[in-house]
Short mmCIF file of C-alpha atoms in Angstrom, two decimals:
data_model
loop_
_atom_site.label_atom_id
_atom_site.label_comp_id
_atom_site.label_asym_id
_atom_site.label_seq_id
_atom_site.Cartn_x
_atom_site.Cartn_y
_atom_site.Cartn_z
CA MET A 1 18.51 4.51 30.91
CA LYS A 2 21.89 4.66 28.70
CA LYS A 3 21.19 5.61 24.98
CA MET A 4 22.03 2.67 22.70
CA THR A 5 24.39 3.17 20.08
CA PHE A 6 23.89 2.06 16.33
CA GLU A 7 26.67 -0.92 16.73
CA GLN A 8 25.09 -2.06 19.91
CA GLY A 9 21.50 -2.22 18.38
CA MET A 10 23.00 -4.11 15.38
CA ALA A 11 24.35 -6.68 17.71
CA ASP A 12 21.24 -7.06 19.37
CA LEU A 13 19.29 -7.32 16.27
CA GLU A 14 21.72 -9.89 14.98
CA SER A 15 21.07 -11.92 17.94
CA ILE A 16 17.46 -11.95 17.84
CA VAL A 17 17.67 -12.87 14.17
CA ARG A 18 20.12 -15.86 15.08
CA GLU A 19 17.55 -17.25 17.70
CA LEU A 20 14.49 -16.96 15.36
CA GLU A 21 16.55 -18.48 12.61
CA GLY A 22 17.72 -21.38 15.14
CA GLY A 23 14.04 -22.54 15.30
CA GLN A 24 14.41 -23.32 18.98
CA LEU A 25 12.06 -20.95 20.55
CA PRO A 26 8.58 -21.59 21.41
CA LEU A 27 5.86 -19.92 19.11
CA ASP A 28 5.00 -17.20 21.85
CA GLU A 29 8.58 -16.41 22.50
CA SER A 30 9.26 -16.14 18.71
CA PHE A 31 6.29 -13.79 18.42
CA ASP A 32 7.91 -11.59 21.14
CA ALA A 33 11.36 -11.98 19.59
CA TYR A 34 10.11 -10.82 16.22
CA GLN A 35 8.30 -7.92 17.80
CA ARG A 36 11.45 -6.52 19.69
CA GLY A 37 13.46 -7.30 16.18
CA ALA A 38 10.83 -5.07 14.47
CA GLU A 39 10.86 -2.19 17.06
CA LEU A 40 14.74 -2.26 17.11
CA TYR A 41 14.73 -2.26 13.25
CA LYS A 42 12.68 0.80 13.53
CA GLN A 43 15.01 2.50 16.11
CA LEU A 44 18.05 1.53 13.83
CA LYS A 45 16.47 3.07 10.63
CA LYS A 46 15.67 6.18 12.46
CA MET A 47 19.27 6.59 13.66
CA LEU A 48 20.49 5.96 9.98
CA ASP A 49 17.73 8.55 8.41
CA GLU A 50 18.86 11.18 11.20
CA GLY A 51 22.70 10.47 10.40
CA GLU A 52 21.96 10.79 6.59
CA ALA A 53 20.14 13.94 7.10
CA ARG A 54 22.93 15.32 9.17
CA MET A 55 25.53 14.70 6.52
CA THR A 56 23.26 16.26 3.65
CA MET A 57 23.00 19.36 5.99
CA LEU A 58 26.64 19.34 6.61
CA THR A 59 27.42 18.84 2.97
CA GLN A 60 25.01 21.48 1.78
CA ASN A 61 26.39 24.20 4.10
CA GLY A 62 29.80 23.42 2.66
CA GLU A 63 31.35 22.32 5.87
CA VAL A 64 32.19 19.18 4.73
CA GLU A 65 33.27 18.08 1.31
CA ILE A 66 32.86 14.53 0.18
#
């Protein structure tokens, strides 16, 4: 399975949000879409948290100056 990039994940999450906001999904499909969106949100948040930790480590080690 190919690793998802942050940008791909955001595009997928935006698509799910548009589907839910459109109000055209049956109730069961809305629940499924919401669950997929929540799981995707967790994955994206983890990516951001890992990126932030990496930047913190780099700046603390003096490798990057911002």
